[in-house]
Short mmCIF file of C-alpha atoms in Angstrom, two decimals:
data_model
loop_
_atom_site.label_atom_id
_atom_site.label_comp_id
_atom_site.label_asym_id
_atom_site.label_seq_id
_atom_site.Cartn_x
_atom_site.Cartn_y
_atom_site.Cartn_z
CA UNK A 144 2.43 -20.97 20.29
CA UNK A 145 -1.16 -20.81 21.31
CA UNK A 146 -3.23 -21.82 24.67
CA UNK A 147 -6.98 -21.58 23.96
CA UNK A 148 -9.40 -21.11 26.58
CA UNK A 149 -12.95 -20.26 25.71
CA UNK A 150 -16.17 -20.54 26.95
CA UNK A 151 -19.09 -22.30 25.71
CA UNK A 152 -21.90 -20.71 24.01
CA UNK A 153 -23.47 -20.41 20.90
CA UNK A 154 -23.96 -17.82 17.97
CA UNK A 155 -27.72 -17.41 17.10
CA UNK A 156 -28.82 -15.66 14.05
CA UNK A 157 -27.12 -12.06 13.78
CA UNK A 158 -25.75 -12.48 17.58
CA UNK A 159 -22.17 -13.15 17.70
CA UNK A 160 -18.93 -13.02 20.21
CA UNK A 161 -16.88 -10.37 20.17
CA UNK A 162 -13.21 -10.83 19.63
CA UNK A 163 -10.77 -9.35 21.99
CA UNK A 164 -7.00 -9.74 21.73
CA UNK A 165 -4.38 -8.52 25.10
CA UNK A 166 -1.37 -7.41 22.67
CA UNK A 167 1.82 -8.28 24.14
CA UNK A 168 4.46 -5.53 25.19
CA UNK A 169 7.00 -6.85 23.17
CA UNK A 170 8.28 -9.37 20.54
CA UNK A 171 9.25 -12.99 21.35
CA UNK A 172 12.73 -13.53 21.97
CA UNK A 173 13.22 -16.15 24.73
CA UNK A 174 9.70 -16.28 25.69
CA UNK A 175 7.27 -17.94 22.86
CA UNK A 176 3.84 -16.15 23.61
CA UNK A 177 0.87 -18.43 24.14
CA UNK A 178 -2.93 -17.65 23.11
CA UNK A 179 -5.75 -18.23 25.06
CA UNK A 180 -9.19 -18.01 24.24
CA UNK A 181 -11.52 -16.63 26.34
CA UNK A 182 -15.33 -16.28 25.82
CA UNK A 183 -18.24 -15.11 28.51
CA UNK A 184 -20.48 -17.93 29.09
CA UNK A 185 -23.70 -15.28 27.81
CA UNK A 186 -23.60 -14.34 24.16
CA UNK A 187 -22.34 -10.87 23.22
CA UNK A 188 -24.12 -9.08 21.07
CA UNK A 189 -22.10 -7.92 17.85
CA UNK A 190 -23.24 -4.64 16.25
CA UNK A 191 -25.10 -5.01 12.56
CA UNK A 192 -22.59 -2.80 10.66
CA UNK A 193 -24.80 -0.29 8.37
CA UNK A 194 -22.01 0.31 5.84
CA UNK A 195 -22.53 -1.94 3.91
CA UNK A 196 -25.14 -3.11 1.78
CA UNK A 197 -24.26 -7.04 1.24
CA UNK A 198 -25.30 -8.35 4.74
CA UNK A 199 -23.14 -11.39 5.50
CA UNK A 200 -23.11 -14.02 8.85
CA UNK A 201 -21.35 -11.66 11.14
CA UNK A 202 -19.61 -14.32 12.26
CA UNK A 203 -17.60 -13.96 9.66
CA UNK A 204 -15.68 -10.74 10.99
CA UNK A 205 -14.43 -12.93 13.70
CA UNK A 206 -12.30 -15.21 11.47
CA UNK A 207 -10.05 -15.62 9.22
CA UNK A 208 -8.19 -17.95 6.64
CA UNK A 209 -5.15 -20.43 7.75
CA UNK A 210 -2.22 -18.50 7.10
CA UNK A 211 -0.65 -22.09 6.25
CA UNK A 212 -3.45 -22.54 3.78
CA UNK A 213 -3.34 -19.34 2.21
CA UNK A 214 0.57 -19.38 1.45
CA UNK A 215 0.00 -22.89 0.21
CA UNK A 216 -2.41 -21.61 -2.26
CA UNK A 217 -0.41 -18.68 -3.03
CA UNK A 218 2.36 -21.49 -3.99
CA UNK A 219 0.18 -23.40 -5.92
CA UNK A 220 -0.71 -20.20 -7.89
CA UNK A 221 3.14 -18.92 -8.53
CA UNK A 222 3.63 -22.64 -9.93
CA UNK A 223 0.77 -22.38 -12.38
CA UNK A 224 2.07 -19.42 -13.66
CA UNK A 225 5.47 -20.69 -14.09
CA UNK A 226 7.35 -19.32 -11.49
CA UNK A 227 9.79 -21.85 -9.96
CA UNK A 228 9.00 -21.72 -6.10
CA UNK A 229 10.28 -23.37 -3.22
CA UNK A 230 7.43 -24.20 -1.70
CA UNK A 231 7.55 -27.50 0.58
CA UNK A 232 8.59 -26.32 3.69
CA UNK A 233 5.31 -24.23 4.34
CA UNK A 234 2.94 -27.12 4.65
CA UNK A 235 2.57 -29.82 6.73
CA UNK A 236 2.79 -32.90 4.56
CA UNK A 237 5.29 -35.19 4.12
CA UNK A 238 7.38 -35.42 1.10
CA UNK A 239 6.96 -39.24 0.44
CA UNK A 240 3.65 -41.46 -0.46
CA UNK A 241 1.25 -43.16 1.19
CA UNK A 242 2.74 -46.74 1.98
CA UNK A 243 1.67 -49.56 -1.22
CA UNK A 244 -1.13 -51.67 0.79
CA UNK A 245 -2.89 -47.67 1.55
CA UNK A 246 -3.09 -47.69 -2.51
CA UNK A 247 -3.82 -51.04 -3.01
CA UNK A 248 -6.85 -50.73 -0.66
CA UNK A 249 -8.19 -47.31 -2.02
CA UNK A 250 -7.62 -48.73 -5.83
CA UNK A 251 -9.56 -52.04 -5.12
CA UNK A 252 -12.60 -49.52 -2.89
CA UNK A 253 -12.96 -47.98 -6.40
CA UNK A 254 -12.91 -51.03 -8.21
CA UNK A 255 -15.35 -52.97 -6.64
CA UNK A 256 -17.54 -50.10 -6.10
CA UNK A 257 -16.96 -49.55 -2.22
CA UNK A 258 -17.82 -45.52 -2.99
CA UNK A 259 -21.55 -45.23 -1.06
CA UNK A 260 -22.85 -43.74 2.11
CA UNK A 261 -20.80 -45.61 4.92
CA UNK A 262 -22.52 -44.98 8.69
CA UNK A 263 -21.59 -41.16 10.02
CA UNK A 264 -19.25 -42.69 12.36
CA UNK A 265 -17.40 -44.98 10.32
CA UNK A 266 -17.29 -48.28 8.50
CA UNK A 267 -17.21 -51.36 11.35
CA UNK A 268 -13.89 -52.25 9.91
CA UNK A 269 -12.19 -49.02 10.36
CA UNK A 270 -13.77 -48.51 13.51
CA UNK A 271 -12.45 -52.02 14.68
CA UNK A 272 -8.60 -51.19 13.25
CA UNK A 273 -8.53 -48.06 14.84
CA UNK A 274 -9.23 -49.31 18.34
CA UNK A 275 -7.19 -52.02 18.43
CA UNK A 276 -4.08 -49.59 17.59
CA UNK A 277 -5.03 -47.45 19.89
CA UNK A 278 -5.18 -50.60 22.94
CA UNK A 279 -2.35 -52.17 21.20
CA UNK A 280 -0.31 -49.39 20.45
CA UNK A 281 -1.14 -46.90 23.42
CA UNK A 282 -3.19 -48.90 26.04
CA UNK A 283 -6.20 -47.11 25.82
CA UNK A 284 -9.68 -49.03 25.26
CA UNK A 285 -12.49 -47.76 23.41
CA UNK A 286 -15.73 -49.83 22.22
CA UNK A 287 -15.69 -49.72 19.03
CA UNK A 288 -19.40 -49.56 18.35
CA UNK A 289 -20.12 -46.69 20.10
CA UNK A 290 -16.81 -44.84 21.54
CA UNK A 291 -15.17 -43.93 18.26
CA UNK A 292 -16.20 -41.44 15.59
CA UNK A 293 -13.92 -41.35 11.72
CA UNK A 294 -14.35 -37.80 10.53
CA UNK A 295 -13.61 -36.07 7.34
CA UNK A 296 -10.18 -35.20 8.93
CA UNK A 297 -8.57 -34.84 12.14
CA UNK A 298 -9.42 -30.62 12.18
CA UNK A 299 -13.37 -31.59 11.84
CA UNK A 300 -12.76 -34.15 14.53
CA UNK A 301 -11.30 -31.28 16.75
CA UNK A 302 -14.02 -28.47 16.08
CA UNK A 303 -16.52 -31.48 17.16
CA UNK A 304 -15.33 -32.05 20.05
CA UNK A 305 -15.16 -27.94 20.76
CA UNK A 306 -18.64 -27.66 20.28
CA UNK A 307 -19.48 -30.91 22.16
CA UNK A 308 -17.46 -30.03 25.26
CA UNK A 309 -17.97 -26.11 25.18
CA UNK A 310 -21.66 -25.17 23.67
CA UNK A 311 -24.46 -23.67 25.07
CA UNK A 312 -24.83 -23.00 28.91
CA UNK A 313 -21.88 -21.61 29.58
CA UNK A 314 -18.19 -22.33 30.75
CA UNK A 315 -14.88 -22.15 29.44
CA UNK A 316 -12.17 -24.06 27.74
CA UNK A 317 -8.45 -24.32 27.61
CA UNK A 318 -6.03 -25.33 25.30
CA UNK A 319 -2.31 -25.15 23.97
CA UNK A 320 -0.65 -25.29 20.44
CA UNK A 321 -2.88 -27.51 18.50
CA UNK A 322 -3.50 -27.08 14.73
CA UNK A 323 -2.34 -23.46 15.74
CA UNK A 324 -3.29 -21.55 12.35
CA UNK A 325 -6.84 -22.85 12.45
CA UNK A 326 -8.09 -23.23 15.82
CA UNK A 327 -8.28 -19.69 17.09
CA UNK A 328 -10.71 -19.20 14.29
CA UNK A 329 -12.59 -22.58 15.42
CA UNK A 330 -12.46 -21.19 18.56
CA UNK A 331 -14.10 -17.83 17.33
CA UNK A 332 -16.63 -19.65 15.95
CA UNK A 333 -17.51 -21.70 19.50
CA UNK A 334 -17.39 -17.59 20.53
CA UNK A 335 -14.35 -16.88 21.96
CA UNK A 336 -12.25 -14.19 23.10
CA UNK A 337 -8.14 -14.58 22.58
CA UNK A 338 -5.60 -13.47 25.75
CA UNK A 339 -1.87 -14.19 25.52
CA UNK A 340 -0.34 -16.31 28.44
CA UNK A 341 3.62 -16.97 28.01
CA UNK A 342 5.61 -20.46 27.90
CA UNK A 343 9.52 -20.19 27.58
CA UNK A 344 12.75 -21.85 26.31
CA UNK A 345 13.41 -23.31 29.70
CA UNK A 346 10.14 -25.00 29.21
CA UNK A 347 10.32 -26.29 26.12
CA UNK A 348 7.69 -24.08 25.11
CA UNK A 349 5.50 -26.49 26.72
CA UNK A 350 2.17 -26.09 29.28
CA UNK A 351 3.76 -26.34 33.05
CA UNK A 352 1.72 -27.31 36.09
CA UNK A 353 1.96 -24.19 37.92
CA UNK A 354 1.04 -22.55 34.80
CA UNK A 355 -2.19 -24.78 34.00
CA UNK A 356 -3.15 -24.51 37.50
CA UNK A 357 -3.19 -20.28 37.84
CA UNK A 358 -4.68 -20.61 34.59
CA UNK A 359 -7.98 -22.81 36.13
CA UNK A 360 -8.13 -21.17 39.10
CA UNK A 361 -7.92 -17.53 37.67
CA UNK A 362 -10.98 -18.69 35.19
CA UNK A 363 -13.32 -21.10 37.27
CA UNK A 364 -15.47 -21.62 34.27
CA UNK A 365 -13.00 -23.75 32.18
CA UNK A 366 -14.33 -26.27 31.06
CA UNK A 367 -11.51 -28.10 28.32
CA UNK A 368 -8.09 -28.41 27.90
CA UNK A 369 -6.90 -28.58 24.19
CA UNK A 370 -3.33 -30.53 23.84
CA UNK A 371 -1.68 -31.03 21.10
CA UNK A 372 1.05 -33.77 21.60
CA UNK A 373 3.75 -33.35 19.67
CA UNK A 374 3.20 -29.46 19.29
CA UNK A 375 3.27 -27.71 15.96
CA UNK A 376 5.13 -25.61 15.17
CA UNK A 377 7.80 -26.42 18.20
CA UNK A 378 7.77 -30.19 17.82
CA UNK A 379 7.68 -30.10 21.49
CA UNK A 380 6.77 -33.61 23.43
CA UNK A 381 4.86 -33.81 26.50
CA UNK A 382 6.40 -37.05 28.44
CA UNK A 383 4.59 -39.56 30.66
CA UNK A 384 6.30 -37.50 33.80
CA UNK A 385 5.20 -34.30 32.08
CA UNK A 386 1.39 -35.37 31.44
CA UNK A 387 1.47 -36.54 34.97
CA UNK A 388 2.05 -33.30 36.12
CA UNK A 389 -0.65 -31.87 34.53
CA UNK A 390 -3.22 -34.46 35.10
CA UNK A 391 -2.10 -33.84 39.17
CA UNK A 392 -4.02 -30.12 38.05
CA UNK A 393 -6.27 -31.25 36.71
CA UNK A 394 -7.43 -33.75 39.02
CA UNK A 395 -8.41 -30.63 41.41
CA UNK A 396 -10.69 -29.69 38.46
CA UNK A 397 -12.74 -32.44 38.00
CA UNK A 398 -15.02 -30.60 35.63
CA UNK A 399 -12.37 -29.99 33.13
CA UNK A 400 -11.92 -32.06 29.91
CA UNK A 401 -9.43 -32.87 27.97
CA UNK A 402 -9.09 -32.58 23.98
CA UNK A 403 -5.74 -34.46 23.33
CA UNK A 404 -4.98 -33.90 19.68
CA UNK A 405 -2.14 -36.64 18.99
CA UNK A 406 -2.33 -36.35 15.15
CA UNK A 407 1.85 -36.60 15.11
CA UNK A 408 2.11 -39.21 17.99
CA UNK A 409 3.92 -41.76 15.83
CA UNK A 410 6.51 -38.74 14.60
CA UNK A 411 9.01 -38.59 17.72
CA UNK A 412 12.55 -38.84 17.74
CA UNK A 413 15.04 -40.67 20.11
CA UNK A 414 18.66 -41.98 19.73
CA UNK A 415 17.46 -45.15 21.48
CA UNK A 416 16.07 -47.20 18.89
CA UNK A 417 14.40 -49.71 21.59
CA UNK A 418 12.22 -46.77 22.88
CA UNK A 419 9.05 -46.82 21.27
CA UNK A 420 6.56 -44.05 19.83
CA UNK A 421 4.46 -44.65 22.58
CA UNK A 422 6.66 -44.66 25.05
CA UNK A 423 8.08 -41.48 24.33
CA UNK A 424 4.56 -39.77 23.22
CA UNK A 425 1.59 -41.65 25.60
CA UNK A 426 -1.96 -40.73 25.75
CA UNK A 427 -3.34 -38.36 28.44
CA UNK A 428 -6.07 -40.32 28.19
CA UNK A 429 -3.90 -43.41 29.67
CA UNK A 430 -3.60 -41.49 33.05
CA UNK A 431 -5.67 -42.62 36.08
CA UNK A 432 -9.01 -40.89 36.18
CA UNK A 433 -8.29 -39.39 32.44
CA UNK A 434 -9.91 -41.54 30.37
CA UNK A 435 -13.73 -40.52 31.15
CA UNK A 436 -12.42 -36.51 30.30
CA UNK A 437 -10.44 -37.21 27.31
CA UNK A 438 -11.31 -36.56 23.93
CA UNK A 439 -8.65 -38.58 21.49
CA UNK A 440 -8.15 -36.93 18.30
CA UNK A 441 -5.89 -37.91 16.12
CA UNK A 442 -5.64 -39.46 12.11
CA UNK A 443 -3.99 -40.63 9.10
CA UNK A 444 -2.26 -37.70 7.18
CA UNK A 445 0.98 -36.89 9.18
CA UNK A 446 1.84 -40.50 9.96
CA UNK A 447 0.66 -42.48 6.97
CA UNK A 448 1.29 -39.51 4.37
CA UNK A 449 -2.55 -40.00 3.66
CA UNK A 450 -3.21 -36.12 3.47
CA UNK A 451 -5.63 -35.69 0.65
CA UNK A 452 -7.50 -38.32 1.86
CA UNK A 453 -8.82 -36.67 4.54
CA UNK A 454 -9.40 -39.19 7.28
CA UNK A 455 -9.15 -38.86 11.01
CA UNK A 456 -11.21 -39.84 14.19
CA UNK A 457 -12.12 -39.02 17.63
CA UNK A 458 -12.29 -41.35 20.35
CA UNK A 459 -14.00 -40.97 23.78
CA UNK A 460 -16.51 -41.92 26.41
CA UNK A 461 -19.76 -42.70 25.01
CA UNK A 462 -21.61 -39.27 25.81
CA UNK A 463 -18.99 -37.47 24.08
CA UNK A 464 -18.77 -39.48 21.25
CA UNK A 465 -22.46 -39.42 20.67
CA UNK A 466 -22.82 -35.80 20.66
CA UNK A 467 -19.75 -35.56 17.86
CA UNK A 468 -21.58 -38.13 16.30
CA UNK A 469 -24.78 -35.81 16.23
CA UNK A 470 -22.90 -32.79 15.13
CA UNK A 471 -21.05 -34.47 12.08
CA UNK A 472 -24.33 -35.86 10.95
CA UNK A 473 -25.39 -32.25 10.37
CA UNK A 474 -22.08 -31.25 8.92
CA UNK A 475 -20.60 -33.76 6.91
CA UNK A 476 -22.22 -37.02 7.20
CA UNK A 477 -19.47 -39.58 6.64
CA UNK A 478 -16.12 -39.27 5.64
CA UNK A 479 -14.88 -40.76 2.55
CA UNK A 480 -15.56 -44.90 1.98
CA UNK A 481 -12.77 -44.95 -0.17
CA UNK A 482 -10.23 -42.98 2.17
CA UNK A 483 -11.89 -45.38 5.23
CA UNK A 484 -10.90 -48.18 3.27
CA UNK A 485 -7.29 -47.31 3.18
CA UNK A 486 -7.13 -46.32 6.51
CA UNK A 487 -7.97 -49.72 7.49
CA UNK A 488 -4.85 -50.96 5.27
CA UNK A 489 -2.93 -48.49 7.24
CA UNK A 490 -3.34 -50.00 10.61
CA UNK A 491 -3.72 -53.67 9.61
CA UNK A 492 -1.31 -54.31 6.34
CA UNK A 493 1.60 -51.55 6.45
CA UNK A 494 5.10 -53.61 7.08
CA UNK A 495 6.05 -53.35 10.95
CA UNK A 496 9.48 -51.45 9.63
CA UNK A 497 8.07 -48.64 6.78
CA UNK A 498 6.81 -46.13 9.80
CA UNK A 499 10.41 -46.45 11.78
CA UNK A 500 12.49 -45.98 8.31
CA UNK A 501 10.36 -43.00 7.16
CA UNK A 502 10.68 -41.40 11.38
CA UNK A 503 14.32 -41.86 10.80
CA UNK A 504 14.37 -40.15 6.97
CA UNK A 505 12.87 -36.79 9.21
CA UNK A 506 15.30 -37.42 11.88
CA UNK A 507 17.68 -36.78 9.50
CA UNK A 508 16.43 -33.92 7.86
CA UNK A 509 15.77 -32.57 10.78
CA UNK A 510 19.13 -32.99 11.76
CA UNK A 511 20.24 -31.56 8.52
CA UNK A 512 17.80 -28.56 8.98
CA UNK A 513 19.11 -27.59 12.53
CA UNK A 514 22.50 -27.42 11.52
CA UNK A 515 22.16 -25.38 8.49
CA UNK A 516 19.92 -22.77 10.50
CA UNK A 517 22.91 -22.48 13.18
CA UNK A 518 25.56 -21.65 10.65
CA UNK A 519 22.97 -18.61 9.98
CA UNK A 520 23.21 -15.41 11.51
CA UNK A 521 20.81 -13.59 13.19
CA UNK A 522 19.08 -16.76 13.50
CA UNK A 523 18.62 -19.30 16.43
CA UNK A 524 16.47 -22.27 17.45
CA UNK A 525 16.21 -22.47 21.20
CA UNK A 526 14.70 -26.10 21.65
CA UNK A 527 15.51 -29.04 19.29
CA UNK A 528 12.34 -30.37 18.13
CA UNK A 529 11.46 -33.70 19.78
CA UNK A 530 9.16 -34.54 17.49
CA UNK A 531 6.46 -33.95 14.61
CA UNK A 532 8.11 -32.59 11.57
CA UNK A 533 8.08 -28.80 12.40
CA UNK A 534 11.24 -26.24 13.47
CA UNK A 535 10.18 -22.28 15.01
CA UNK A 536 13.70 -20.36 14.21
CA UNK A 537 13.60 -16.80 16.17
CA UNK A 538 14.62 -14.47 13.12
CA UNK A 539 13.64 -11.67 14.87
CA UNK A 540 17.02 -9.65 14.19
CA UNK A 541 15.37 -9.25 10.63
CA UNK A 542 12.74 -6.40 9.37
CA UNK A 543 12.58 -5.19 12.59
CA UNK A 544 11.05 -8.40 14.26
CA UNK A 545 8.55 -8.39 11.29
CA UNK A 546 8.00 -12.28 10.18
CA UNK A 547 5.54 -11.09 8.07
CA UNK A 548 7.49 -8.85 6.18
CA UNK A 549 10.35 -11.38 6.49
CA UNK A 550 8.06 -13.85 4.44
CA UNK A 551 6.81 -11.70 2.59
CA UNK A 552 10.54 -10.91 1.45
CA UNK A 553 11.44 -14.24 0.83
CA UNK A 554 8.60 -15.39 -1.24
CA UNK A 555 8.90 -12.20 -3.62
CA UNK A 556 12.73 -12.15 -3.82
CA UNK A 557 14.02 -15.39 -3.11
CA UNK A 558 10.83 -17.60 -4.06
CA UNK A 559 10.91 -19.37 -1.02
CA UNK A 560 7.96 -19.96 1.18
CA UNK A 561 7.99 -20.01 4.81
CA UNK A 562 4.96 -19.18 7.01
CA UNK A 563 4.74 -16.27 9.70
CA UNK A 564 5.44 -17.93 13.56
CA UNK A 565 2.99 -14.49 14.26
CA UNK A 566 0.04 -16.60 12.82
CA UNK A 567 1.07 -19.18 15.58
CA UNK A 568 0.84 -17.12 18.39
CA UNK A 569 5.08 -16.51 18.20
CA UNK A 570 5.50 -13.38 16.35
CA UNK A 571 9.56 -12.71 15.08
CA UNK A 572 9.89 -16.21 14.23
CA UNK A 573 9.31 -18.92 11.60
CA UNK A 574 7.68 -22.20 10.92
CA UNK A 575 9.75 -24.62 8.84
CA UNK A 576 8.69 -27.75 7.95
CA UNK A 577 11.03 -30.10 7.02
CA UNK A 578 9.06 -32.77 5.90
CA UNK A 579 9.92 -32.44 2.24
CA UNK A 580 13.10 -33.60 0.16
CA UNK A 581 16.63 -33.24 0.93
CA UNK A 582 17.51 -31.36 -2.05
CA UNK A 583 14.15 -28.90 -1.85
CA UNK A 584 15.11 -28.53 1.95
CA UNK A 585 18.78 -27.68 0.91
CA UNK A 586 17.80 -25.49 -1.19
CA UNK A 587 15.80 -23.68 1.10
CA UNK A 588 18.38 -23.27 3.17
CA UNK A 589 20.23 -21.77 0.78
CA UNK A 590 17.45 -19.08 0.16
CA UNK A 591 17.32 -18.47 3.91
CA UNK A 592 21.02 -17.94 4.29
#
């Protein structure tokens, strides 16, 4: 599970940030070990290697591929070739469809030739339908004309705002377990430097005050906090009393922003079926005095099963949004007109009870995945997740403490793919997701047993 704290500055021609990681004494057991990202506010100067005669962007030593994304592929590969893999639980996609009026809307878009250029941040309509869910829905008001941004994605939507927040001149930002296999690397990019800061059980694996506040006053050049509410890959939930702890922090900061990625805000879990998403997940950006340092990320592919389509958005004060909006305009342009156009059936035609029954169906499996993991031995889970779609088992009793190997393992002799928790900042441990069928996700658990 990974802070991120880096500061801002930017990589010019062959100059890039060196990389630095603290390795931790030992292996999680209790304690779930947290990255943060560091980076001096002047650029360091990478050596030209002389090795080699195929120069590439130096840059590129700094990163590397999503772990998630690579097994995927791997997956996708075995498949091709005929081998019979059990595969679902290493990605982060639901196992059932898009609801009907999503289809409907990106079937008539083709139709009726809605596949040009829309503006870089977004159709009107989209724009429109996204912030009345988000006043509707979570009490937060944006202008829609000039305080929202739809991006190919919710991941480009977050490296945006990185840059935007934490780019040239100098300072620092902060962040916990957000999009944990990719945004170390984004990070890297921005030029930062990785340190390991520990969250535990007690916790719920989640960022405390006390811990947020040493944190900013140890490294006065902070400039952003990255939250990621529900976590993956604990399915941890920061509540209203638990954001207002934090915001208390970060009130004594005043030049710290906020990146509040709240991609699986609609995914949480409670035996009190009058409590709403909402209520159980709110917006940072909701708080008093939060709103002008919060950048809202968040999209349509966890909660609306619209993966492929690649939509998500950013929403924040003017400034903000206007620099994203500059930065995707060299990247990407717009995102898709098709994908927009079912992302406004998403908020304004999906029936009031599909979301709820489909939260419920992951309950379940969740349920159902918990229970089979502590008939295993050797294996443990010490904090129910409250909500995404995402369980971190310790199975550090195995290999040696070795995920890695223990995947590794599994894939070759069982055919059964799991990804690393090492690649999330937690090594020993596991990332399940079980967002796909009952009968893959039994089967799984059959493997793993």
């Amino acid at each position: 599970i990974m802070f991120l704290v880096f500061f801002g500055s930017w990589l010019i021609l062959s100059q890039t940030a060196l990389a630095w990681t603290s390795s931790p004494s030992s292996t999680l057991s209790s304690t779930a070990r947290l990255r943060v990202v560091l980076s001096s506010s002047s650029l360091l100067r990478a050596s030209q290697s002389t090795t080699t005669t195929t120069r590439l962007n130096p840059l590129l030593d700094l990163i590397q591929p999503s772990q998630t994304v690579e097994i995927f592929s791997k997956v996708k590969e075995m498949r091709a070739n005929g081998i019979d893999v059990t595969g679902g639980l290493c990605v982060g996609e639901p196992d059932f469809g898009p609801p009907q009026p999503v289809l409907d809307a990106a079937i008539q878009a083709l139709q009726t030739g809605d596949t040009r250029y829309t503006a870089v941040t977004g159709t009107v309509d989209l724009r429109q339908a996204i912030a009345q869910d988000l006043e509707q829905r979570k009490g937060v008001t944006y202008n829609a004309n000039s305080e929202i941004v739809v991006a190919n994605g919710a991941k480009q939507a977050v490296y945006q705002g990185i840059l935007a927040v934490a780019g040239a001149g100098g300072g620092s930002s902060f962040g916990s377990s957000t999009v944990l296999a990719v945004l170390p690397e984004m990070v890297n990019l921005a030029g930062a430097q990785p340190v390991i800061v520990e969250t535990t059980a007690e916790s719920g694996y989640l960022l405390e005050p006390e811990q947020l506040r040493r944190a900013l006053a140890g490294h006065p050049n902070v400039k952003l906090l990255i939250l990621c509410n529900p976590s993956n890959p604990t399915g941890g939930v920061y509540s209203k009393e638990a954001l207002e702890g934090l915001c208390e922090v970060l009130r004594d900061f005043p030049n710290v922003y906020v990146l509040a990625d709240e991609i699986y805000d609609q995914l949480v879990y409670s035996d009190d079926a009058t409590t709403t998403a909402a209520e159980l997940c709110p917006s940072i950006a909701g708080e008093p005095g939060m709103w002008e340092r919060t950048l809202t990320i968040n999209g349509f592919s966890k909660a609306y099963a619209m993966t492929g389509l690649r939509l998500g958005y950013l929403a924040a004060p003017k400034q903000l949004a206007r620099a994203c909006t500059t930065l995707q305009s060299q990247f990407t342009s717009c995102a898709s007109s098709v994908g927009q156009a079912a992302g406004v059936a998403a908020l304004t035609q999906v029936d009031a009870d599909w979301l709820p029954e489909k939260v419920s169906e992951l309950k379940g499996k969740r349920d159902q995945c918990l229970q089979r993991l502590a008939d295993m031995p050797g294996v443990t889970v010490k904090v129910a997740p409250q909500g995404a779609f995402y369980v971190l088992p310790d199975v550090s009793s195995y290999f040696g403490g070795d995920d890695v190997a223990f995947c590794r393992e599994l894939l070759q002799e069982q055919k059964l793919a799991l990804v690393p928790g090492s690649s999330f900042g937690a090594p020993g441990t596991v990332r399940i997701s079980y967002a796909t069928s009952l009968d893959e996700l039994n089967l799984a658990m059959d493997k793993l047993a």
